[in-house]
mmCIF file of C-alpha atoms in Angstrom:
data_model
loop_
_atom_site.group_PDB
_atom_site.id
_atom_site.type_symbol
_atom_site.label_atom_id
_atom_site.label_comp_id
_atom_site.label_asym_id
_atom_site.label_seq_id
_atom_site.Cartn_x
_atom_site.Cartn_y
_atom_site.Cartn_z
ATOM 1 C CA MET Y 1 -19.687 5.931 -27.339
ATOM 2 C CA THR Y 2 -19.500 2.896 -25.071
ATOM 3 C CA SER Y 3 -18.618 2.648 -21.401
ATOM 4 C CA TYR Y 4 -16.702 -0.074 -19.612
ATOM 5 C CA ILE Y 5 -18.743 -2.211 -17.231
ATOM 6 C CA ARG Y 6 -16.957 -4.594 -14.909
ATOM 7 C CA LYS Y 7 -18.369 -8.132 -14.956
ATOM 8 C CA HIS Y 8 -17.134 -10.367 -12.147
ATOM 9 C CA THR Y 9 -16.802 -14.089 -12.761
ATOM 10 C CA ILE Y 10 -15.614 -14.972 -9.255
ATOM 11 C CA PHE Y 11 -17.368 -13.460 -6.256
ATOM 12 C CA PRO Y 12 -16.371 -13.045 -2.588
ATOM 13 C CA GLU Y 13 -17.472 -15.755 -0.173
ATOM 14 C CA GLU Y 14 -19.379 -13.190 1.875
ATOM 15 C CA PHE Y 15 -21.017 -10.002 0.645
ATOM 16 C CA PRO Y 16 -21.513 -7.688 2.366
ATOM 17 C CA GLU Y 17 -19.156 -8.399 5.235
ATOM 18 C CA PRO Y 18 -20.119 -7.500 8.843
ATOM 19 C CA TRP Y 19 -17.969 -4.360 8.911
ATOM 20 C CA ALA Y 20 -19.608 -2.761 5.857
ATOM 21 C CA SER Y 21 -21.548 0.446 6.461
ATOM 22 C CA ASP Y 22 -22.852 0.442 2.876
ATOM 23 C CA TRP Y 23 -22.266 -1.637 -0.240
ATOM 24 C CA GLY Y 24 -23.318 -2.111 -3.824
ATOM 25 C CA GLU Y 25 -22.275 -2.694 -7.421
ATOM 26 C CA ASP Y 26 -21.512 -0.177 -10.148
ATOM 27 C CA GLU Y 27 -19.731 -0.130 -13.495
ATOM 28 C CA PHE Y 28 -16.451 -0.942 -11.733
ATOM 29 C CA GLY Y 29 -17.839 -3.951 -9.879
ATOM 30 C CA LEU Y 30 -18.596 -4.777 -6.250
ATOM 31 C CA TRP Y 31 -17.750 -2.344 -3.478
ATOM 32 C CA MET Y 32 -18.127 -2.066 0.288
ATOM 33 C CA ALA Y 33 -17.400 0.876 2.559
ATOM 34 C CA PHE Y 34 -16.210 1.260 6.134
ATOM 35 C CA THR Y 35 -17.366 4.347 8.042
ATOM 36 C CA TYR Y 36 -15.994 5.624 11.350
ATOM 37 C CA LYS Y 37 -17.090 8.870 12.988
ATOM 38 C CA GLY Y 38 -18.535 10.067 9.710
ATOM 39 C CA VAL Y 39 -15.400 9.337 7.630
ATOM 40 C CA ARG Y 40 -15.870 6.773 4.879
ATOM 41 C CA GLN Y 41 -13.425 4.543 2.991
ATOM 42 C CA ALA Y 42 -14.625 2.382 0.105
ATOM 43 C CA PHE Y 43 -13.044 -0.924 -0.939
ATOM 44 C CA ARG Y 44 -13.201 -2.696 -4.308
ATOM 45 C CA TRP Y 45 -13.358 -6.422 -4.970
ATOM 46 C CA CYS Y 46 -10.435 -7.862 -6.928
ATOM 47 C CA GLU Y 47 -11.185 -11.409 -7.963
ATOM 48 C CA PRO Y 48 -8.394 -14.011 -8.248
ATOM 49 C CA GLY Y 49 -6.548 -14.272 -11.527
ATOM 50 C CA ALA Y 50 -3.223 -14.242 -13.346
ATOM 51 C CA PHE Y 51 -1.300 -11.376 -14.931
ATOM 52 C CA MET Y 52 2.114 -10.421 -16.257
ATOM 53 C CA MET Y 53 3.928 -8.457 -13.560
ATOM 54 C CA GLY Y 54 6.786 -6.135 -14.459
ATOM 55 C CA ALA Y 55 7.467 -4.625 -17.870
ATOM 56 C CA PRO Y 56 8.349 -6.143 -21.274
ATOM 57 C CA PRO Y 57 11.886 -5.469 -22.573
ATOM 58 C CA ASP Y 58 10.615 -3.088 -25.277
ATOM 59 C CA GLU Y 59 8.580 -0.868 -22.931
ATOM 60 C CA PRO Y 60 9.897 2.736 -22.997
ATOM 61 C CA GLU Y 61 11.955 3.829 -19.989
ATOM 62 C CA ARG Y 62 11.854 0.367 -18.473
ATOM 63 C CA PHE Y 63 14.273 -0.362 -15.611
ATOM 64 C CA ASP Y 64 16.456 -3.457 -15.645
ATOM 65 C CA ASN Y 65 14.901 -4.810 -12.446
ATOM 66 C CA GLU Y 66 11.379 -4.888 -13.934
ATOM 67 C CA LEU Y 67 11.734 -8.437 -15.241
ATOM 68 C CA GLN Y 68 8.341 -9.450 -16.580
ATOM 69 C CA HIS Y 69 6.966 -12.694 -15.191
ATOM 70 C CA GLN Y 70 3.608 -14.370 -14.753
ATOM 71 C CA VAL Y 71 1.939 -14.062 -11.366
ATOM 72 C CA THR Y 72 -1.100 -16.011 -10.220
ATOM 73 C CA LEU Y 73 -3.209 -14.793 -7.314
ATOM 74 C CA THR Y 74 -5.345 -17.679 -6.066
ATOM 75 C CA LYS Y 75 -7.490 -15.644 -3.672
ATOM 76 C CA GLY Y 76 -9.561 -12.557 -4.282
ATOM 77 C CA PHE Y 77 -9.147 -9.518 -2.043
ATOM 78 C CA TRP Y 78 -10.673 -6.173 -1.180
ATOM 79 C CA ILE Y 79 -8.507 -3.101 -1.754
ATOM 80 C CA ALA Y 80 -9.163 0.548 -0.890
ATOM 81 C CA ASP Y 81 -10.290 2.449 -3.973
ATOM 82 C CA THR Y 82 -8.264 5.521 -2.963
ATOM 83 C CA THR Y 83 -5.206 6.206 -0.890
ATOM 84 C CA VAL Y 84 -5.872 6.932 2.775
ATOM 85 C CA THR Y 85 -7.234 10.437 3.144
ATOM 86 C CA GLN Y 86 -6.075 12.871 5.794
ATOM 87 C CA ALA Y 87 -9.582 12.804 7.265
ATOM 88 C CA LEU Y 88 -9.474 9.040 7.779
ATOM 89 C CA TRP Y 89 -5.928 9.105 9.130
ATOM 90 C CA GLU Y 90 -6.778 11.809 11.641
ATOM 91 C CA VAL Y 91 -9.975 10.164 12.902
ATOM 92 C CA ILE Y 92 -8.121 6.853 13.409
ATOM 93 C CA ALA Y 93 -4.650 8.008 14.480
ATOM 94 C CA GLY Y 94 -5.687 11.197 16.267
ATOM 95 C CA GLU Y 95 -3.296 13.421 14.324
ATOM 96 C CA ASN Y 96 -2.577 14.622 10.802
ATOM 97 C CA PRO Y 97 1.145 14.672 9.893
ATOM 98 C CA SER Y 98 0.532 15.925 6.340
ATOM 99 C CA LYS Y 99 2.228 19.083 5.091
ATOM 100 C CA PHE Y 100 -0.331 19.885 2.401
ATOM 101 C CA LYS Y 101 -3.520 19.950 4.426
ATOM 102 C CA GLY Y 102 -6.909 18.918 3.098
ATOM 103 C CA GLU Y 103 -9.403 16.404 4.424
ATOM 104 C CA ASP Y 104 -9.826 14.695 1.066
ATOM 105 C CA ARG Y 105 -6.133 14.800 0.153
ATOM 106 C CA PRO Y 106 -3.913 11.746 0.600
ATOM 107 C CA VAL Y 107 -2.066 11.576 3.884
ATOM 108 C CA GLU Y 108 1.703 12.108 3.506
ATOM 109 C CA ASN Y 109 4.777 12.389 5.705
ATOM 110 C CA VAL Y 110 4.126 8.882 7.032
ATOM 111 C CA SER Y 111 6.475 5.899 7.129
ATOM 112 C CA TRP Y 112 5.889 2.195 6.606
ATOM 113 C CA LYS Y 113 5.873 1.791 10.390
ATOM 114 C CA ASP Y 114 3.284 4.560 10.689
ATOM 115 C CA ALA Y 115 1.127 2.745 8.145
ATOM 116 C CA GLN Y 116 1.401 -0.517 10.072
ATOM 117 C CA ALA Y 117 0.368 1.232 13.294
ATOM 118 C CA PHE Y 118 -2.577 2.831 11.468
ATOM 119 C CA VAL Y 119 -3.713 -0.558 10.142
ATOM 120 C CA ALA Y 120 -3.428 -2.057 13.631
ATOM 121 C CA LYS Y 121 -5.603 0.722 15.082
ATOM 122 C CA MET Y 122 -8.279 0.185 12.443
ATOM 123 C CA ASN Y 123 -8.302 -3.549 13.127
ATOM 124 C CA GLY Y 124 -8.542 -2.762 16.827
ATOM 125 C CA LEU Y 125 -11.698 -0.783 16.162
ATOM 126 C CA LYS Y 126 -13.242 -3.488 13.988
ATOM 127 C CA ALA Y 127 -11.468 -6.842 14.104
ATOM 128 C CA GLU Y 128 -13.582 -8.220 11.238
ATOM 129 C CA LEU Y 129 -11.793 -5.833 8.867
ATOM 130 C CA LYS Y 130 -8.621 -7.955 8.927
ATOM 131 C CA LEU Y 131 -6.764 -5.115 7.207
ATOM 132 C CA CYS Y 132 -3.180 -5.363 5.981
ATOM 133 C CA LEU Y 133 -1.022 -3.571 3.439
ATOM 134 C CA PRO Y 134 -1.330 -5.159 -0.020
ATOM 135 C CA THR Y 135 1.527 -7.247 -1.332
ATOM 136 C CA GLU Y 136 3.483 -5.805 -4.236
ATOM 137 C CA ALA Y 137 1.771 -8.272 -6.572
ATOM 138 C CA GLN Y 138 -1.708 -7.404 -5.300
ATOM 139 C CA TRP Y 139 -1.011 -3.707 -5.765
ATOM 140 C CA GLU Y 140 0.137 -4.088 -9.370
ATOM 141 C CA TYR Y 141 -2.694 -6.501 -10.188
ATOM 142 C CA ALA Y 142 -5.259 -3.956 -8.978
ATOM 143 C CA CYS Y 143 -3.440 -1.028 -10.590
ATOM 144 C CA ARG Y 144 -3.222 -2.683 -14.000
ATOM 145 C CA ALA Y 145 -6.985 -3.309 -14.041
ATOM 146 C CA ALA Y 146 -6.613 -6.173 -16.556
ATOM 147 C CA ASN Y 147 -4.582 -4.012 -18.978
ATOM 148 C CA THR Y 148 -1.111 -4.731 -20.366
ATOM 149 C CA THR Y 149 -0.124 -1.177 -21.344
ATOM 150 C CA PRO Y 150 2.362 0.867 -19.241
ATOM 151 C CA PHE Y 151 -0.591 2.710 -17.685
ATOM 152 C CA CYS Y 152 -4.022 1.238 -17.088
ATOM 153 C CA TRP Y 153 -5.578 3.682 -19.584
ATOM 154 C CA GLY Y 154 -2.972 3.359 -22.347
ATOM 155 C CA ASP Y 155 0.585 4.079 -23.469
ATOM 156 C CA GLN Y 156 1.042 7.737 -22.551
ATOM 157 C CA ILE Y 157 0.599 10.017 -19.554
ATOM 158 C CA ASP Y 158 0.481 13.712 -18.691
ATOM 159 C CA SER Y 159 -0.341 15.894 -15.709
ATOM 160 C CA THR Y 160 -4.009 16.132 -16.637
ATOM 161 C CA LEU Y 161 -4.310 12.457 -15.726
ATOM 162 C CA VAL Y 162 -2.021 12.119 -12.707
ATOM 163 C CA ASN Y 163 -0.385 14.532 -10.256
ATOM 164 C CA PHE Y 164 3.319 14.265 -11.109
ATOM 165 C CA ASP Y 165 6.143 16.528 -12.234
ATOM 166 C CA GLY Y 166 5.183 16.939 -15.877
ATOM 167 C CA SER Y 167 8.377 18.813 -16.711
ATOM 168 C CA TYR Y 168 9.873 15.419 -17.498
ATOM 169 C CA PRO Y 169 7.483 13.821 -20.025
ATOM 170 C CA TYR Y 170 7.267 10.080 -20.550
ATOM 171 C CA ASN Y 171 8.502 8.503 -23.802
ATOM 172 C CA ASN Y 172 8.992 11.739 -25.770
ATOM 173 C CA GLY Y 173 5.593 13.081 -24.767
ATOM 174 C CA SER Y 174 4.776 16.765 -24.351
ATOM 175 C CA PRO Y 175 5.698 18.486 -21.060
ATOM 176 C CA SER Y 176 2.703 18.966 -18.760
ATOM 177 C CA GLN Y 177 3.138 20.723 -15.426
ATOM 178 C CA ASP Y 178 0.481 20.249 -12.790
ATOM 179 C CA ARG Y 179 0.560 22.445 -9.709
ATOM 180 C CA TYR Y 180 3.109 21.186 -7.247
ATOM 181 C CA GLY Y 181 0.981 20.050 -4.307
ATOM 182 C CA ASP Y 182 3.775 19.273 -2.470
ATOM 183 C CA TYR Y 183 11.646 -9.474 -10.011
ATOM 184 C CA PRO Y 184 11.899 -13.714 -10.973
ATOM 185 C CA ALA Y 185 11.814 -15.038 -14.576
ATOM 186 C CA GLU Y 186 9.589 -18.030 -13.815
ATOM 187 C CA PRO Y 187 5.849 -17.926 -13.006
ATOM 188 C CA VAL Y 188 4.984 -17.486 -9.328
ATOM 189 C CA ILE Y 189 1.860 -18.028 -7.238
ATOM 190 C CA ASP Y 190 0.686 -15.718 -4.444
ATOM 191 C CA PRO Y 191 4.104 -14.035 -3.984
ATOM 192 C CA GLN Y 192 4.912 -12.522 -0.608
ATOM 193 C CA ARG Y 193 7.721 -10.294 0.630
ATOM 194 C CA PRO Y 194 11.250 -11.727 0.972
ATOM 195 C CA GLU Y 195 12.083 -13.253 4.318
ATOM 196 C CA SER Y 196 15.136 -11.018 4.795
ATOM 197 C CA GLY Y 197 16.538 -7.693 3.585
ATOM 198 C CA ASP Y 198 16.936 -4.060 4.659
ATOM 199 C CA SER Y 199 14.502 -2.519 2.165
ATOM 200 C CA ARG Y 200 10.762 -2.104 1.752
ATOM 201 C CA VAL Y 201 8.769 -1.625 -1.442
ATOM 202 C CA LEU Y 202 7.045 1.636 -2.383
ATOM 203 C CA ARG Y 203 4.538 1.325 -5.199
ATOM 204 C CA GLY Y 204 2.974 4.267 -7.009
ATOM 205 C CA GLY Y 205 4.187 7.816 -7.485
ATOM 206 C CA SER Y 206 3.893 11.317 -6.095
ATOM 207 C CA ALA Y 207 3.868 14.967 -7.079
ATOM 208 C CA ARG Y 208 7.653 15.088 -6.634
ATOM 209 C CA GLY Y 209 8.326 12.108 -8.836
ATOM 210 C CA GLY Y 210 8.637 11.873 -12.595
ATOM 211 C CA LYS Y 211 6.348 10.172 -15.094
ATOM 212 C CA ARG Y 212 7.908 6.758 -14.628
ATOM 213 C CA GLY Y 213 6.717 6.694 -11.033
ATOM 214 C CA MET Y 214 3.122 6.401 -12.292
ATOM 215 C CA ASP Y 215 3.761 3.256 -14.344
ATOM 216 C CA CYS Y 216 1.805 0.189 -13.199
ATOM 217 C CA GLY Y 217 5.023 -1.809 -13.123
ATOM 218 C CA TYR Y 218 7.189 0.752 -11.340
ATOM 219 C CA CYS Y 219 8.464 0.335 -7.798
ATOM 220 C CA GLN Y 220 11.031 1.872 -5.489
ATOM 221 C CA ARG Y 221 12.982 0.357 -2.651
ATOM 222 C CA LEU Y 222 12.935 2.175 0.680
ATOM 223 C CA ARG Y 223 16.002 1.480 2.803
ATOM 224 C CA GLY Y 224 16.395 1.580 6.523
ATOM 225 C CA LEU Y 225 12.721 1.078 7.439
#
């Protein structure tokens, strides 16, 4: 048996950065953590690179708007290695809006505007953080983890791997029910959000969503935010 060990070829300009409470390197690469009032959030280094964003035409259950195209990210970035926990949200924002309580569970029942306010508060506490929400391209680049399969670990998914509604299996897979816990054709470089529009992008999935919501290339549009 062999294990995957991440080998960086491009390193951050500064490591560790002034805001880091602890840092190091493991099999997944470089990491730094921010700690506030005893609550810790780790970040992972994603070096610059190019990848195919979207999904190929022959990928099962592909949506028509997932046009596959090459994306180049010219700058590396640090990205949180987990979603924001309820503990971190509460210590920063002073409240916990989540329905399914648990300090280590992801915060939910928050909007894009709530997330922006949360980021602003964290930057207010430590300006050197320079936090922002990742672009859609950055999110998919990190999520794919240098893989080209529908999911970073391979071609199939079930509820033992991800918390989703396994009653609706992906690509003729077997049903798996976990407990209910409540694009352009040409290559682009460092893509950002459109200048206009009434929608925002939601990347990733949830316990309420189906298997397709866990796909690295999947996104939803949120209107009216």
